[in-house]
Amino acid sequence: KVVPLIAASDEAQRSLLDMFEERKRGSLEQYRAILTRTRRDNTFSEFEIVSRRLQQKLEARRGECVQKKPSGGGPLDFATLRSQAGEAKPRFDKFIKAVATKCGATHSTPPLKGAWRAIEKMALRVESAGEKCGALKDGPLDASPLCDVLRGSLQCKDFTMLVTALEELKALDSEFGDVAQARGLTQRIRLLRIKDRFANPTSGGWADVLVNFVFEDDATKHVVELQLQHNSLLLVRKEGG
């Protein structure tokens, strides 16, 4: 009910945008300086090459980066999606821990995304320019675009470690990789999408790499998200609040 009211009020929109811009300026000031220094790392250029090549390989799979809808069609409800995520979480957590060990990174496997944040994304998300957001469309909200209900992260000390993580994940992809190069890991995955936010940071200045994939033998084909983070930016986020 809130979204249509705001959509109809220029004053409400201006007020929210002013608040957003104020918060964004503060965030950008903190992140920009450290990101510039971080990019001066000697191995950043190697990371860029590896990231770009893998993104090009995955371009044909972008349409797969969405949760499977019910067999009868129609929107996917969040409760069903979260149930799938809960069933896959033990396996996912174990996998992320194993990848972190092979790469020398620190790992984190937070709880499943909560309902309020999921509703916010479903209600406000716009798939393409000129399209209505979810809250202004007819029918129930659709959870199929949510690919980060089950998520984890690798905290990397430098871009060399980030490259190692990307190559490890590529090696486990049955089409692009070679499991013999996966340093002992055997779990097969299908990479779907990579977002390099070191090249294109968020509007607030945050930068990392988002990797979406599914476990190849997962019947539900639940899309998960792995965040590859740089310790320098994590320090700023933690200390800057």
Short mmCIF file of C-alpha atoms in Angstrom, two decimals:
data_model
loop_
_atom_site.label_atom_id
_atom_site.label_comp_id
_atom_site.label_asym_id
_atom_site.label_seq_id
_atom_site.Cartn_x
_atom_site.Cartn_y
_atom_site.Cartn_z
CA LYS A 1 0.00 0.00 0.00
CA VAL A 2 2.89 2.37 0.73
CA VAL A 3 4.50 2.16 -2.72
CA PRO A 4 1.46 3.41 -4.72
CA LEU A 5 1.03 6.32 -2.27
CA ILE A 6 4.66 7.37 -2.76
CA ALA A 7 4.36 6.90 -6.52
CA ALA A 8 1.48 9.39 -6.51
CA SER A 9 3.24 12.03 -4.38
CA ASP A 10 5.99 14.22 -5.81
CA GLU A 11 6.68 15.59 -2.34
CA ALA A 12 7.19 12.11 -0.85
CA GLN A 13 9.50 11.15 -3.69
CA ARG A 14 11.60 14.31 -3.27
CA SER A 15 11.89 13.71 0.46
CA LEU A 16 13.04 10.11 0.01
CA LEU A 17 15.47 11.03 -2.77
CA ASP A 18 17.01 13.81 -0.66
CA MET A 19 17.54 11.37 2.21
CA PHE A 20 19.01 8.78 -0.17
CA GLU A 21 21.41 11.28 -1.78
CA GLU A 22 22.63 12.45 1.63
CA ARG A 23 23.37 8.90 2.77
CA LYS A 24 24.96 8.04 -0.58
CA ARG A 25 27.37 10.99 -0.45
CA GLY A 26 28.68 9.89 2.93
CA SER A 27 29.13 6.31 1.75
CA LEU A 28 30.88 7.33 -1.47
CA GLU A 29 33.38 9.51 0.36
CA GLN A 30 34.43 6.58 2.53
CA TYR A 31 34.67 3.97 -0.22
CA ARG A 32 36.10 5.88 -3.19
CA ALA A 33 39.48 6.63 -1.65
CA ILE A 34 40.13 3.06 -0.49
CA LEU A 35 38.85 1.58 -3.79
CA THR A 36 41.26 3.79 -5.76
CA ARG A 37 44.16 2.58 -3.61
CA THR A 38 42.98 -1.03 -3.82
CA ARG A 39 42.91 -0.90 -7.62
CA ARG A 40 46.61 0.03 -7.61
CA ASP A 41 47.37 -3.52 -6.48
CA ASN A 42 49.82 -5.09 -8.95
CA THR A 43 47.51 -8.08 -9.47
CA PHE A 44 44.37 -6.03 -10.16
CA SER A 45 44.98 -6.15 -13.92
CA GLU A 46 45.18 -9.96 -13.81
CA PHE A 47 41.92 -10.04 -11.86
CA GLU A 48 40.26 -7.80 -14.46
CA ILE A 49 41.29 -10.12 -17.30
CA VAL A 50 40.11 -13.29 -15.54
CA SER A 51 36.84 -11.67 -14.47
CA ARG A 52 36.10 -10.25 -17.92
CA ARG A 53 36.78 -13.53 -19.71
CA LEU A 54 34.55 -15.47 -17.36
CA GLN A 55 31.76 -12.90 -17.70
CA GLN A 56 31.94 -13.26 -21.49
CA LYS A 57 31.63 -17.04 -21.20
CA LEU A 58 28.58 -16.68 -18.99
CA GLU A 59 26.77 -14.14 -21.14
CA ALA A 60 24.71 -16.86 -22.81
CA ARG A 61 23.54 -18.12 -19.38
CA ARG A 62 22.20 -14.83 -18.00
CA GLY A 63 18.62 -15.90 -18.65
CA GLU A 64 19.14 -18.89 -16.34
CA CYS A 65 19.91 -16.69 -13.34
CA VAL A 66 16.40 -16.82 -11.92
CA GLN A 67 14.67 -19.17 -9.52
CA LYS A 68 12.46 -21.87 -11.07
CA LYS A 69 8.78 -21.01 -11.05
CA PRO A 70 6.07 -23.53 -10.08
CA SER A 71 5.37 -26.22 -12.65
CA GLY A 72 1.92 -24.76 -13.24
CA GLY A 73 3.36 -21.32 -13.96
CA GLY A 74 2.60 -18.10 -12.16
CA PRO A 75 4.67 -16.27 -9.52
CA LEU A 76 6.95 -18.08 -7.07
CA ASP A 77 6.03 -17.35 -3.47
CA PHE A 78 8.75 -16.42 -1.01
CA ALA A 79 7.84 -19.11 1.52
CA THR A 80 8.47 -21.85 -1.04
CA LEU A 81 11.75 -20.27 -2.13
CA ARG A 82 12.96 -19.89 1.44
CA SER A 83 12.07 -23.52 2.18
CA GLN A 84 14.22 -24.62 -0.78
CA ALA A 85 17.05 -22.43 0.47
CA GLY A 86 16.81 -23.95 3.94
CA GLU A 87 17.13 -27.47 2.55
CA ALA A 88 20.17 -26.50 0.47
CA LYS A 89 21.94 -24.49 3.17
CA PRO A 90 23.92 -27.30 4.90
CA ARG A 91 25.35 -28.40 1.57
CA PHE A 92 26.08 -24.81 0.47
CA ASP A 93 27.78 -23.91 3.76
CA LYS A 94 30.02 -26.97 3.54
CA PHE A 95 30.91 -26.11 -0.06
CA ILE A 96 31.83 -22.49 0.74
CA LYS A 97 34.00 -23.61 3.64
CA ALA A 98 35.84 -26.06 1.35
CA VAL A 99 36.42 -23.42 -1.35
CA ALA A 100 37.69 -20.96 1.27
CA THR A 101 40.16 -23.53 2.57
CA LYS A 102 41.51 -24.17 -0.93
CA CYS A 103 41.88 -20.44 -1.63
CA GLY A 104 43.24 -19.41 1.75
CA ALA A 105 40.29 -17.08 2.28
CA THR A 106 38.06 -16.50 5.31
CA HIS A 107 34.46 -17.54 4.77
CA SER A 108 31.12 -16.40 6.08
CA THR A 109 27.75 -18.16 5.77
CA PRO A 110 25.08 -15.82 7.19
CA PRO A 111 21.46 -16.80 7.90
CA LEU A 112 18.96 -16.92 5.04
CA LYS A 113 17.71 -13.58 3.78
CA GLY A 114 14.86 -12.39 5.97
CA ALA A 115 11.30 -11.78 4.81
CA TRP A 116 11.33 -7.98 5.19
CA ARG A 117 14.36 -7.48 2.94
CA ALA A 118 12.98 -9.99 0.44
CA ILE A 119 9.62 -8.19 0.34
CA GLU A 120 11.41 -4.88 -0.19
CA LYS A 121 13.28 -6.29 -3.21
CA MET A 122 10.20 -7.97 -4.66
CA ALA A 123 8.09 -4.83 -4.24
CA LEU A 124 10.56 -2.26 -5.54
CA ARG A 125 12.49 -4.22 -8.17
CA VAL A 126 12.17 -3.05 -11.79
CA GLU A 127 13.29 -5.60 -14.39
CA SER A 128 13.71 -3.17 -17.28
CA ALA A 129 13.38 0.53 -18.09
CA GLY A 130 9.80 1.76 -18.19
CA GLU A 131 8.42 -1.31 -16.44
CA LYS A 132 6.35 -1.12 -13.26
CA CYS A 133 7.90 -2.29 -10.01
CA GLY A 134 6.52 -5.44 -8.39
CA ALA A 135 4.22 -3.59 -5.99
CA LEU A 136 2.43 -1.81 -8.86
CA LYS A 137 1.81 -4.96 -10.91
CA ASP A 138 -1.35 -7.03 -10.69
CA GLY A 139 -1.24 -10.22 -8.65
CA PRO A 140 1.03 -11.43 -5.84
CA LEU A 141 4.71 -10.54 -5.56
CA ASP A 142 7.08 -12.85 -7.45
CA ALA A 143 10.12 -14.27 -5.65
CA SER A 144 11.73 -15.83 -8.74
CA PRO A 145 14.22 -12.93 -9.27
CA LEU A 146 15.62 -13.39 -5.72
CA CYS A 147 18.94 -15.17 -6.20
CA ASP A 148 20.53 -14.31 -2.85
CA VAL A 149 18.24 -15.86 -0.25
CA LEU A 150 20.99 -18.46 0.28
CA ARG A 151 24.32 -16.63 0.25
CA GLY A 152 27.84 -16.71 1.56
CA SER A 153 31.09 -14.83 1.18
CA LEU A 154 34.83 -15.26 0.86
CA GLN A 155 36.94 -12.52 2.41
CA CYS A 156 40.14 -12.22 0.37
CA LYS A 157 43.29 -10.37 1.41
CA ASP A 158 44.21 -9.36 -2.16
CA PHE A 159 43.29 -9.76 -5.82
CA THR A 160 45.52 -12.81 -6.18
CA MET A 161 43.20 -14.62 -3.78
CA LEU A 162 40.16 -13.32 -5.67
CA VAL A 163 41.59 -14.71 -8.93
CA THR A 164 42.25 -18.06 -7.24
CA ALA A 165 38.63 -18.19 -6.06
CA LEU A 166 37.27 -17.43 -9.54
CA GLU A 167 39.50 -20.06 -11.13
CA GLU A 168 38.46 -22.61 -8.51
CA LEU A 169 34.78 -22.01 -9.26
CA LYS A 170 35.40 -22.15 -13.01
CA ALA A 171 37.20 -25.51 -12.60
CA LEU A 172 34.07 -26.94 -10.95
CA ASP A 173 31.80 -25.90 -13.83
CA SER A 174 31.20 -29.02 -15.93
CA GLU A 175 31.17 -27.13 -19.23
CA PHE A 176 33.91 -24.55 -18.77
CA GLY A 177 36.20 -26.18 -16.22
CA ASP A 178 38.28 -29.22 -15.47
CA VAL A 179 37.63 -30.85 -12.12
CA ALA A 180 41.23 -32.15 -12.18
CA GLN A 181 42.31 -28.54 -11.61
CA ALA A 182 39.92 -27.99 -8.70
CA ARG A 183 42.48 -28.80 -5.98
CA GLY A 184 40.64 -31.84 -4.72
CA LEU A 185 37.09 -30.50 -4.81
CA THR A 186 34.61 -32.61 -6.76
CA GLN A 187 31.27 -30.83 -6.31
CA ARG A 188 29.96 -29.91 -9.75
CA ILE A 189 28.27 -26.53 -10.21
CA ARG A 190 26.84 -24.52 -13.08
CA LEU A 191 27.94 -20.88 -13.03
CA LEU A 192 25.17 -18.53 -14.14
CA ARG A 193 26.31 -14.93 -13.63
CA ILE A 194 29.18 -12.80 -12.39
CA LYS A 195 28.80 -9.17 -11.37
CA ASP A 196 32.16 -7.41 -11.09
CA ARG A 197 31.45 -4.45 -8.85
CA PHE A 198 35.13 -3.55 -8.63
CA ALA A 199 34.62 -2.35 -12.20
CA ASN A 200 31.12 -1.00 -11.54
CA PRO A 201 30.62 -0.21 -7.83
CA THR A 202 27.18 0.25 -6.33
CA SER A 203 25.67 3.74 -6.12
CA GLY A 204 26.96 3.88 -2.54
CA GLY A 205 30.52 3.01 -3.60
CA TRP A 206 30.67 -0.61 -2.39
CA ALA A 207 32.68 -3.02 -4.56
CA ASP A 208 32.92 -6.81 -4.62
CA VAL A 209 32.23 -9.70 -6.99
CA LEU A 210 28.88 -11.51 -6.98
CA VAL A 211 28.82 -15.06 -8.32
CA ASN A 212 25.53 -16.91 -8.85
CA PHE A 213 25.42 -20.65 -9.48
CA VAL A 214 23.43 -23.83 -8.93
CA PHE A 215 24.60 -27.26 -7.86
CA GLU A 216 24.41 -29.37 -11.00
CA ASP A 217 22.56 -32.28 -9.37
CA ASP A 218 20.12 -30.12 -7.39
CA ALA A 219 16.60 -31.06 -8.49
CA THR A 220 15.18 -27.63 -7.53
CA LYS A 221 18.04 -25.78 -9.31
CA HIS A 222 18.06 -23.27 -6.45
CA VAL A 223 20.24 -20.28 -7.41
CA VAL A 224 22.73 -19.28 -4.70
CA GLU A 225 25.04 -16.28 -4.35
CA LEU A 226 28.70 -16.15 -3.37
CA GLN A 227 30.27 -12.76 -2.62
CA LEU A 228 34.01 -12.36 -3.17
CA GLN A 229 35.10 -9.48 -0.95
CA HIS A 230 38.36 -7.57 -0.50
CA ASN A 231 39.55 -7.11 3.08
CA SER A 232 40.40 -3.42 2.56
CA LEU A 233 36.80 -2.52 1.71
CA LEU A 234 35.42 -4.76 4.43
CA LEU A 235 37.50 -2.82 6.96
CA VAL A 236 36.00 0.46 5.79
CA ARG A 237 32.46 -0.96 5.94
CA LYS A 238 33.00 -2.31 9.43
CA GLU A 239 34.64 0.80 10.87
CA GLY A 240 32.50 3.26 8.95
CA GLY A 241 29.23 1.75 10.06
#
